[in-house]
XYZ file of C-alpha atoms in Angstrom:
551
model
C 0.203 0.131 -0.187
C 2.666 2.363 0.857
C 4.367 2.044 -2.238
C 1.446 2.727 -4.527
C 1.050 5.961 -2.286
C 5.004 6.820 -3.188
C 4.342 5.754 -6.508
C 1.090 8.393 -7.042
C 3.056 10.831 -4.991
C 5.900 10.967 -7.279
C 3.895 10.808 -10.225
C 1.547 13.715 -9.382
C 5.144 15.975 -8.653
C 6.387 14.805 -11.841
C 3.482 16.301 -13.651
C 3.057 19.314 -11.421
C 6.715 20.244 -12.229
C 6.080 19.620 -16.123
C 3.206 22.080 -16.033
C 5.353 24.610 -13.828
C 6.383 27.545 -15.747
C 10.518 27.561 -16.449
C 12.234 29.133 -13.245
C 12.894 33.027 -14.181
C 16.292 34.655 -13.653
C 17.062 38.461 -13.057
C 15.742 40.606 -15.566
C 17.937 41.293 -18.131
C 20.118 44.401 -17.945
C 19.261 47.845 -20.397
C 21.449 46.844 -23.137
C 23.537 49.593 -24.470
C 24.005 50.015 -28.099
C 26.748 51.999 -29.913
C 26.312 53.959 -33.040
C 28.226 56.659 -35.069
C 25.925 60.479 -35.437
C 23.522 60.149 -37.746
C 24.741 63.211 -39.748
C 28.317 61.244 -40.156
C 26.745 57.547 -40.868
C 22.978 57.709 -41.813
C 22.831 54.498 -42.822
C 24.371 52.963 -39.643
C 22.339 55.137 -37.424
C 19.262 54.089 -39.302
C 20.014 50.272 -39.156
C 20.302 50.504 -35.257
C 17.388 52.474 -35.079
C 15.518 49.564 -36.629
C 17.331 46.744 -35.029
C 16.347 48.192 -31.381
C 12.931 48.642 -32.231
C 12.809 44.609 -32.835
C 14.591 43.823 -29.642
C 12.376 45.577 -27.505
C 9.611 43.675 -28.857
C 11.029 40.837 -27.250
C 11.167 42.429 -23.758
C 14.682 44.242 -24.316
C 15.250 47.487 -23.135
C 17.595 48.864 -25.376
C 19.845 52.266 -25.043
C 20.967 53.579 -28.246
C 24.238 55.848 -27.417
C 25.544 57.627 -30.290
C 29.164 58.759 -29.732
C 31.666 59.857 -32.663
C 33.817 57.279 -34.236
C 36.965 57.833 -32.499
C 35.293 57.744 -28.970
C 33.371 54.708 -30.155
C 36.609 53.016 -31.291
C 38.495 53.335 -28.180
C 36.088 51.893 -25.900
C 35.481 48.915 -28.127
C 38.945 48.432 -29.056
C 40.713 48.970 -25.373
C 38.387 48.546 -22.799
C 36.868 44.931 -24.316
C 35.087 44.230 -21.017
C 33.070 47.587 -20.450
C 30.347 47.270 -23.429
C 27.572 45.190 -24.975
C 26.796 45.482 -28.930
C 27.944 48.226 -31.243
C 27.372 48.815 -34.559
C 30.395 48.034 -36.581
C 32.086 47.569 -40.318
C 34.798 45.892 -42.041
C 36.060 47.970 -44.681
C 36.973 46.028 -48.229
C 40.580 46.096 -48.117
C 42.442 44.512 -51.352
C 43.988 42.033 -49.229
C 40.676 40.754 -47.660
C 40.069 39.361 -51.439
C 41.394 36.087 -50.115
C 39.196 34.881 -47.112
C 41.630 34.001 -44.389
C 42.298 37.565 -42.749
C 38.474 37.687 -42.005
C 37.764 34.069 -41.391
C 40.770 33.486 -39.292
C 42.161 36.818 -37.444
C 38.710 37.929 -37.230
C 37.210 35.212 -35.085
C 40.177 32.709 -33.806
C 40.369 32.940 -30.326
C 44.080 33.621 -30.095
C 43.280 37.125 -31.447
C 40.719 37.875 -28.689
C 43.220 39.455 -26.371
C 44.537 42.454 -28.625
C 43.731 41.615 -32.150
C 41.040 41.594 -34.244
C 38.731 39.304 -32.552
C 37.528 41.990 -30.068
C 34.111 40.476 -29.466
C 36.032 37.715 -27.347
C 34.525 34.999 -29.880
C 35.724 30.977 -28.940
C 34.763 27.883 -30.860
C 37.167 25.076 -30.858
C 36.020 23.632 -33.779
C 35.837 26.914 -35.464
C 39.698 27.555 -34.561
C 40.520 24.098 -36.207
C 38.589 24.846 -39.444
C 39.992 28.128 -39.614
C 43.655 27.070 -39.143
C 43.089 24.167 -41.390
C 42.060 26.451 -44.489
C 45.153 28.384 -43.911
C 47.717 25.337 -44.785
C 45.564 23.878 -47.226
C 46.805 23.944 -50.572
C 44.328 21.939 -52.751
C 41.729 25.294 -53.324
C 39.153 22.761 -53.632
C 39.380 21.282 -50.696
C 40.147 24.978 -49.090
C 37.046 26.457 -50.450
C 34.942 23.708 -48.318
C 36.778 24.209 -45.316
C 36.128 28.018 -45.857
C 32.557 26.921 -46.634
C 32.231 25.116 -42.928
C 33.959 28.183 -41.486
C 30.647 30.080 -42.774
C 28.350 27.752 -41.388
C 30.006 27.520 -38.126
C 29.665 31.043 -37.738
C 25.974 31.107 -39.298
C 25.102 28.888 -36.148
C 27.027 30.675 -33.609
C 25.971 34.153 -34.994
C 28.796 35.652 -32.577
C 28.008 38.866 -34.812
C 24.777 40.140 -36.367
C 25.732 40.379 -39.873
C 23.710 43.247 -41.704
C 24.889 43.927 -45.482
C 27.270 44.285 -48.011
C 27.146 47.649 -49.147
C 26.999 48.773 -52.731
C 29.534 50.996 -52.171
C 28.830 54.383 -54.111
C 31.646 56.632 -55.564
C 31.438 59.999 -57.766
C 34.272 62.007 -59.480
C 34.211 65.314 -61.288
C 34.547 63.856 -64.956
C 35.781 67.672 -66.102
C 38.830 67.379 -63.728
C 39.827 63.728 -64.140
C 40.369 61.516 -67.553
C 37.076 59.076 -66.715
C 39.794 56.061 -68.197
C 41.875 56.746 -65.735
C 39.955 55.807 -62.994
C 40.121 52.190 -62.039
C 37.471 49.707 -60.647
C 38.812 47.552 -58.353
C 37.369 44.248 -57.829
C 34.828 44.303 -54.420
C 36.837 47.400 -53.874
C 35.249 50.182 -56.363
C 37.125 53.296 -57.644
C 38.329 54.575 -54.370
C 41.413 52.676 -54.222
C 45.558 53.206 -54.118
C 45.493 51.773 -58.129
C 43.137 54.991 -58.987
C 45.069 57.392 -56.790
C 48.226 56.364 -58.326
C 46.496 56.584 -61.963
C 44.059 59.309 -62.121
C 45.140 61.547 -65.082
C 44.149 65.390 -64.586
C 42.617 66.935 -67.693
C 43.402 70.555 -66.755
C 45.018 72.773 -64.472
C 43.565 71.504 -61.550
C 46.131 68.374 -60.217
C 45.308 68.058 -56.694
C 42.866 65.002 -55.633
C 40.442 66.268 -53.101
C 38.529 63.557 -51.707
C 36.358 63.432 -48.686
C 35.618 61.069 -45.661
C 32.850 61.350 -42.746
C 35.322 59.895 -40.207
C 38.437 61.523 -38.578
C 41.978 60.049 -39.173
C 42.523 58.277 -35.646
C 46.509 57.350 -36.505
C 49.148 57.495 -39.293
C 50.492 54.320 -38.509
C 52.228 51.566 -40.254
C 51.655 49.164 -37.595
C 48.208 50.160 -36.354
C 44.987 49.069 -38.508
C 43.107 51.937 -36.935
C 40.456 52.547 -38.767
C 39.269 52.461 -42.533
C 39.981 56.126 -43.593
C 43.279 55.589 -41.941
C 44.221 52.938 -43.931
C 43.811 55.213 -47.373
C 46.399 57.064 -46.017
C 48.761 54.397 -45.083
C 48.298 52.577 -48.465
C 49.707 55.575 -50.280
C 52.267 56.021 -48.066
C 53.890 52.747 -47.205
C 54.959 50.277 -50.149
C 54.316 46.389 -49.114
C 56.159 43.508 -51.122
C 52.986 42.912 -52.970
C 50.078 44.197 -54.055
C 46.502 43.348 -54.469
C 45.555 44.528 -58.233
C 42.125 45.552 -59.910
C 41.468 42.035 -60.363
C 41.702 40.768 -56.839
C 44.790 38.870 -57.392
C 48.274 39.678 -55.949
C 51.061 41.289 -58.064
C 54.937 41.734 -57.228
C 54.858 45.506 -56.159
C 57.879 46.344 -54.016
C 59.271 42.838 -54.809
C 60.258 42.836 -58.585
C 59.390 39.028 -57.983
C 58.960 36.578 -55.747
C 59.156 32.458 -56.543
C 57.883 29.369 -54.441
C 60.693 27.075 -53.988
C 58.282 24.068 -52.153
C 55.292 24.727 -50.178
C 56.554 26.281 -47.278
C 59.771 28.590 -48.767
C 59.383 31.536 -51.170
C 62.053 33.414 -52.343
C 61.673 37.531 -52.710
C 63.759 39.549 -55.138
C 63.879 43.523 -53.779
C 62.862 45.863 -56.493
C 66.359 47.884 -57.117
C 66.249 51.599 -56.580
C 63.745 51.876 -53.910
C 64.429 54.990 -51.498
C 62.491 56.330 -48.211
C 60.712 59.361 -48.100
C 63.740 61.081 -46.112
C 66.245 59.709 -49.215
C 67.466 56.723 -47.782
C 68.010 53.318 -49.654
C 65.315 50.725 -49.154
C 67.114 47.859 -48.545
C 66.373 43.886 -47.405
C 67.203 44.449 -43.796
C 64.334 46.899 -43.887
C 61.982 44.104 -45.480
C 63.455 41.666 -42.523
C 62.724 44.281 -39.805
C 59.524 44.843 -41.177
C 58.154 41.509 -40.557
C 60.594 41.121 -37.489
C 58.370 43.944 -36.014
C 55.291 42.898 -36.803
C 55.559 39.659 -34.475
C 57.767 41.318 -31.835
C 54.980 41.912 -29.718
C 54.670 45.418 -30.470
C 52.246 45.722 -33.199
C 49.051 42.639 -31.815
C 46.983 43.213 -34.845
C 49.290 42.839 -37.479
C 50.907 39.840 -35.701
C 48.258 37.486 -37.028
C 49.669 38.117 -40.741
C 53.442 37.320 -39.993
C 53.200 34.359 -37.110
C 53.553 31.877 -39.989
C 57.177 33.018 -40.893
C 59.711 30.491 -38.908
C 62.753 32.864 -40.200
C 63.514 35.216 -43.204
C 67.420 34.692 -44.776
C 69.221 37.267 -46.658
C 70.688 35.777 -49.183
C 72.352 38.744 -51.027
C 71.538 42.667 -51.558
C 68.526 42.359 -53.233
C 67.072 38.695 -52.578
C 65.408 36.998 -48.993
C 64.121 33.827 -48.462
C 60.820 33.378 -46.135
C 60.727 30.343 -44.514
C 57.058 29.320 -43.305
C 56.115 27.029 -40.507
C 53.340 25.839 -42.409
C 52.035 25.874 -46.043
C 49.997 28.752 -46.548
C 47.498 29.134 -49.690
C 47.225 32.887 -48.816
C 50.515 33.666 -47.998
C 51.143 36.377 -50.608
C 47.906 37.883 -50.123
C 47.583 37.983 -46.216
C 51.088 38.728 -45.360
C 53.424 39.868 -48.599
C 50.545 42.259 -49.693
C 49.341 43.053 -45.785
C 52.860 44.074 -44.177
C 53.664 47.445 -44.601
C 57.498 47.808 -45.266
C 59.103 50.222 -43.045
C 62.719 51.941 -42.369
C 64.744 50.317 -40.176
C 66.773 53.506 -38.657
C 63.492 55.359 -38.071
C 61.335 52.765 -36.217
C 64.145 50.313 -34.635
C 65.206 53.077 -31.809
C 61.185 53.527 -31.772
C 60.557 49.578 -30.443
C 63.443 49.604 -28.482
C 62.394 52.275 -26.675
C 58.752 50.765 -26.177
C 59.802 47.680 -24.664
C 60.605 49.999 -21.694
C 57.062 51.074 -21.375
C 53.721 49.740 -20.851
C 52.143 50.725 -24.751
C 53.378 49.371 -27.769
C 53.754 50.474 -31.237
C 50.014 50.957 -32.264
C 50.072 54.104 -29.773
C 53.239 55.481 -31.474
C 52.517 58.834 -33.872
C 55.289 59.786 -35.852
C 55.637 63.677 -36.427
C 56.241 63.016 -40.050
C 55.467 59.581 -40.856
C 58.566 58.263 -43.726
C 57.653 55.257 -45.809
C 58.498 54.606 -49.793
C 55.378 54.903 -51.570
C 53.849 56.778 -53.740
C 53.037 59.636 -51.786
C 54.812 61.388 -49.446
C 53.305 62.714 -45.957
C 53.099 66.481 -45.665
C 50.907 68.152 -43.069
C 48.123 66.672 -40.858
C 45.404 69.024 -39.426
C 43.417 67.262 -36.739
C 39.827 67.225 -37.626
C 40.507 69.338 -40.949
C 42.953 67.393 -43.644
C 45.973 65.417 -44.344
C 47.738 66.579 -47.351
C 50.018 64.180 -49.244
C 52.535 64.955 -52.316
C 53.285 62.641 -55.111
C 56.145 60.810 -54.922
C 57.864 61.222 -58.177
C 60.340 58.725 -57.648
C 58.366 56.628 -57.210
C 58.230 53.419 -59.511
C 54.907 54.097 -60.046
C 54.674 57.465 -59.551
C 51.254 58.965 -59.027
C 50.520 61.496 -62.222
C 48.483 63.792 -59.830
C 50.126 66.548 -58.391
C 48.955 66.456 -54.501
C 46.217 63.524 -52.462
C 44.349 65.716 -50.081
C 41.729 64.249 -47.718
C 39.358 66.663 -46.204
C 36.934 65.945 -42.780
C 33.368 66.586 -44.070
C 31.046 64.632 -40.982
C 27.900 65.721 -42.664
C 26.809 63.739 -46.358
C 24.886 66.459 -47.763
C 27.612 69.109 -47.003
C 29.841 66.388 -48.860
C 27.703 66.826 -51.956
C 27.539 70.228 -51.626
C 31.597 70.610 -51.916
C 31.925 68.253 -54.326
C 29.086 70.096 -56.755
C 31.055 73.135 -56.330
C 34.890 72.193 -56.757
C 35.859 72.086 -52.949
C 36.181 68.276 -53.330
C 36.506 66.422 -56.579
C 36.483 62.751 -55.797
C 33.626 61.432 -52.863
C 35.711 58.936 -51.541
C 32.965 58.128 -48.752
C 29.521 58.614 -49.308
C 26.919 56.983 -46.562
C 23.764 58.975 -47.340
C 21.122 57.925 -50.019
C 23.016 56.718 -53.288
C 20.132 57.554 -55.289
C 20.789 61.439 -54.729
C 24.840 61.372 -55.986
C 22.982 59.729 -59.095
C 20.417 62.284 -59.570
C 23.151 65.039 -58.928
C 25.112 63.657 -61.604
C 21.903 63.438 -64.361
C 21.371 66.883 -63.046
C 24.937 68.464 -63.294
C 26.227 66.610 -66.114
C 29.908 66.744 -64.853
C 29.827 63.696 -62.375
C 30.388 59.899 -62.819
C 28.656 57.667 -60.549
C 30.579 54.216 -59.986
C 28.863 51.612 -57.498
C 30.110 47.997 -56.737
C 29.211 45.295 -53.997
C 31.835 45.412 -51.406
C 34.055 42.990 -49.833
C 33.459 44.688 -46.383
C 30.110 44.450 -44.667
C 28.284 46.479 -42.289
C 27.162 44.297 -38.694
C 26.343 44.450 -35.106
C 28.933 43.009 -32.865
C 27.921 41.255 -29.549
C 30.357 41.490 -26.884
C 30.953 37.468 -25.595
C 32.946 38.524 -22.490
C 29.458 39.755 -20.990
C 26.448 37.958 -20.431
C 23.869 37.512 -22.085
C 25.927 37.728 -25.174
C 28.015 34.436 -24.263
C 25.253 32.435 -25.157
C 24.822 31.814 -28.527
C 20.881 30.917 -28.237
C 20.863 34.753 -27.022
C 22.481 35.819 -29.890
C 20.913 33.918 -32.537
C 17.354 35.144 -30.904
C 18.550 38.591 -31.678
C 19.857 38.202 -34.776
C 16.574 36.298 -36.187
C 14.474 39.085 -34.775
C 15.501 41.409 -37.622
C 14.160 40.758 -41.483
C 17.526 41.852 -43.148
C 15.058 43.051 -46.288
C 14.200 45.744 -43.834
C 17.591 47.142 -43.648
C 18.396 46.707 -46.808
C 15.734 48.702 -47.916
C 15.123 51.209 -45.284
C 18.564 52.179 -44.223
C 20.604 51.035 -47.725
C 18.109 52.499 -50.125
C 18.478 49.357 -51.741
C 22.228 49.810 -51.964
C 23.170 46.613 -50.493
C 22.779 42.823 -50.343
C 21.672 41.194 -47.212
C 24.152 38.980 -45.488
C 24.520 36.349 -42.955
C 28.016 35.483 -43.969
C 31.535 37.156 -43.438
C 32.752 36.405 -46.973
C 31.140 38.985 -49.717
C 29.161 37.938 -52.649
C 31.849 39.577 -54.604
C 34.075 36.761 -53.885
C 31.715 34.440 -55.537
C 34.344 31.440 -55.349
C 34.409 31.558 -51.597
C 31.093 32.917 -50.728
C 28.846 30.083 -49.173
C 25.228 31.620 -50.585
C 23.320 28.604 -48.647
C 23.958 30.593 -45.057
C 22.246 33.419 -46.537
C 19.203 31.444 -48.474
C 18.468 29.180 -45.336
C 18.407 32.234 -42.367
C 15.110 32.571 -41.446
C 13.773 35.804 -39.561
C 10.925 37.336 -37.860
C 9.575 37.888 -34.414
C 8.192 34.136 -33.613
C 11.565 32.955 -34.924
C 13.369 34.885 -32.119
C 10.726 34.430 -29.572
C 11.032 30.484 -30.165
C 14.599 30.529 -29.620
C 14.706 32.372 -26.517
C 11.516 30.068 -25.278
C 13.757 26.957 -25.887
C 16.897 28.477 -24.229
C 14.804 29.007 -20.875
C 14.490 32.753 -21.484
C 11.087 34.225 -20.095
C 9.086 36.863 -20.285
C 7.910 38.301 -17.010
C 5.659 41.318 -17.574
C 6.714 42.924 -20.796
C 10.992 42.687 -19.746
C 12.912 39.264 -20.872
C 14.787 37.234 -17.795
C 17.846 35.335 -17.968
C 16.839 31.340 -17.822
C 16.981 29.669 -14.509
C 17.979 31.112 -11.324
C 21.045 33.215 -13.161
C 22.001 36.632 -11.884
C 22.361 39.755 -13.968
C 26.559 40.597 -13.279
C 26.357 43.684 -15.293
C 23.529 45.656 -13.682
C 24.612 49.224 -14.180
C-alpha cells in the first residue's frame, strides 16, 4: 500500500513540475547599443534604430548610445569588457580578397586579447577549421573548409551580419580623365590604383577626397580604421599589392617564387628609397616582418606568425621560411605588411620595450614610408595632405592627394558640386542622391559595386547574455535584413549572413544567407527553447541566472 502511495505521489510531483513555468532568472539589464551619429553615418544610425525597435519587442530595454567614431573605437578596442553591442564595419581592403584575414583574424580565439577578435569569440571547432583552411594548398578542399567556417559562424552568430553595401563613389569627370579611374574588384573606384593613375584634364592636379570619419592614426604598425588605411596605403609600400582583378601582384618585390610549399624567394625591386632619401634595403624588409611579430604590433601579428625565419641571401634577395604551407601567404602577408625604415623604427621599438604601451600608440611627427605619396601635413579634424612621390617606380600623375574631413554627407555632396572636392571617397547617404546630382549637373560620374566589406553588429561575448549563442541567434533572427537593405541602404546593399562577400563568388557560401530565417516568432521561439522568460514586458535570464552587469 505504501508503495502505491509513493508511486502516486511521484507521478503527481512529476506532473506538477512538468506543468510549472520555467524558473525566471534576473531581468536582463538595459542593453547599450553603440552607433555613430546620423549626420556622419546615416545608414548605420538608421539600421541601429530599426534593430533596437525589433529587440524591444522581445522584452529588452535597449539604450542607443550615439558617439563619434574616435570615442566608440577607443571603448570597443581598448576597454574590451566594458560594452555590450556596437555597430561596426569591416572595410573592403584589397588583401581581403582572400578570405583568410576575415575567417581567421576576426574570429580565431588567439586574436581575442588584443587583436581583431575584439568580441571575444571562442569556439574550438571553429579554431580548428580556421587553422586548417590556412594550410590547405588544394583550392577545392580549402573552399570546403571556408564554407564550413561560414556555416559554424551562421550557427553561432558571434556577430549579427547586416549587409554587404554597394559602395557608391563619384568624381568630377571634367577634372579627371574617366578612363584613368580604376574599378577594383570588390572595392570600387576609391582605391590606391585609382589614386596613382588619375590623370588630370586641366590645371587642377590635386585629388581632393572626403571622409565622414576623422583619421585616428597614421601608423604602419596599427590597423586603426578604414579612412586611416587610405592614407597608409599611399605612404607605405608592401612586397606585393592586390591588383584591380583581386589577385596579388609583385610590388616592392620585383618578383617572388615558391621554392616549395613552405619556402618563397623574394627579389626586392632595385633603386627604391625612403621619403627621407635613404635606400630601401633587404634589412629593412626583414626588420618590417620582425617588428610585426615582436609583440609591439598585435593587430598585424597574425599576418606574420607563420613566418619561421627570413634569410638574407644578397642585397636584393630574401627567402621566407614558413612553419606551415599557406595558400594565402602572398595576399595575406606579403600584400598586407607595410615596409618600414629600420633606421626610423628600430630606436622607437627599443624604447617602447621599456614602456607599457606598444607601437600602436606611437605617432610619428612626419611618417616616413617609400610609397607613391609623401606626407606633408595633418591638421586634426580638418585635412591630411600628401604630395606625389615623383621618384616612385609607379609615380602618381596627380600632384597632391588631399583628404578633407566632412562629417555631414549633404555637405560633402555640396562640396563636390561646387568643386571644393573632386572625388567622393565616402558617401553614407542615399546613393540615389548622388545619381540624381550626376544627371542634373552633367559633370559627375557615379560608380557602384558590391563591397568585400560588410556592416554588422558586434556582440561582446565577454559579457552575459551575449556569451549565449542562443541569445545571439534570437537577436539576429529578430530582424529581417531586407528591412535594413530597403530602409537604411535604399536598396544599395545585399542582405548578409556571411562574413565572406558575394563579391568573392568562389568563396561565398550562398546557402548560409538563403537558409537564414528571420522574424519575431522565430526569435521568440529560440529564446523560449533556451529558457528565457518574459515576465510582464521584460525578458529574464533562464533559471536562476543573476545579472552580473547591472548598471
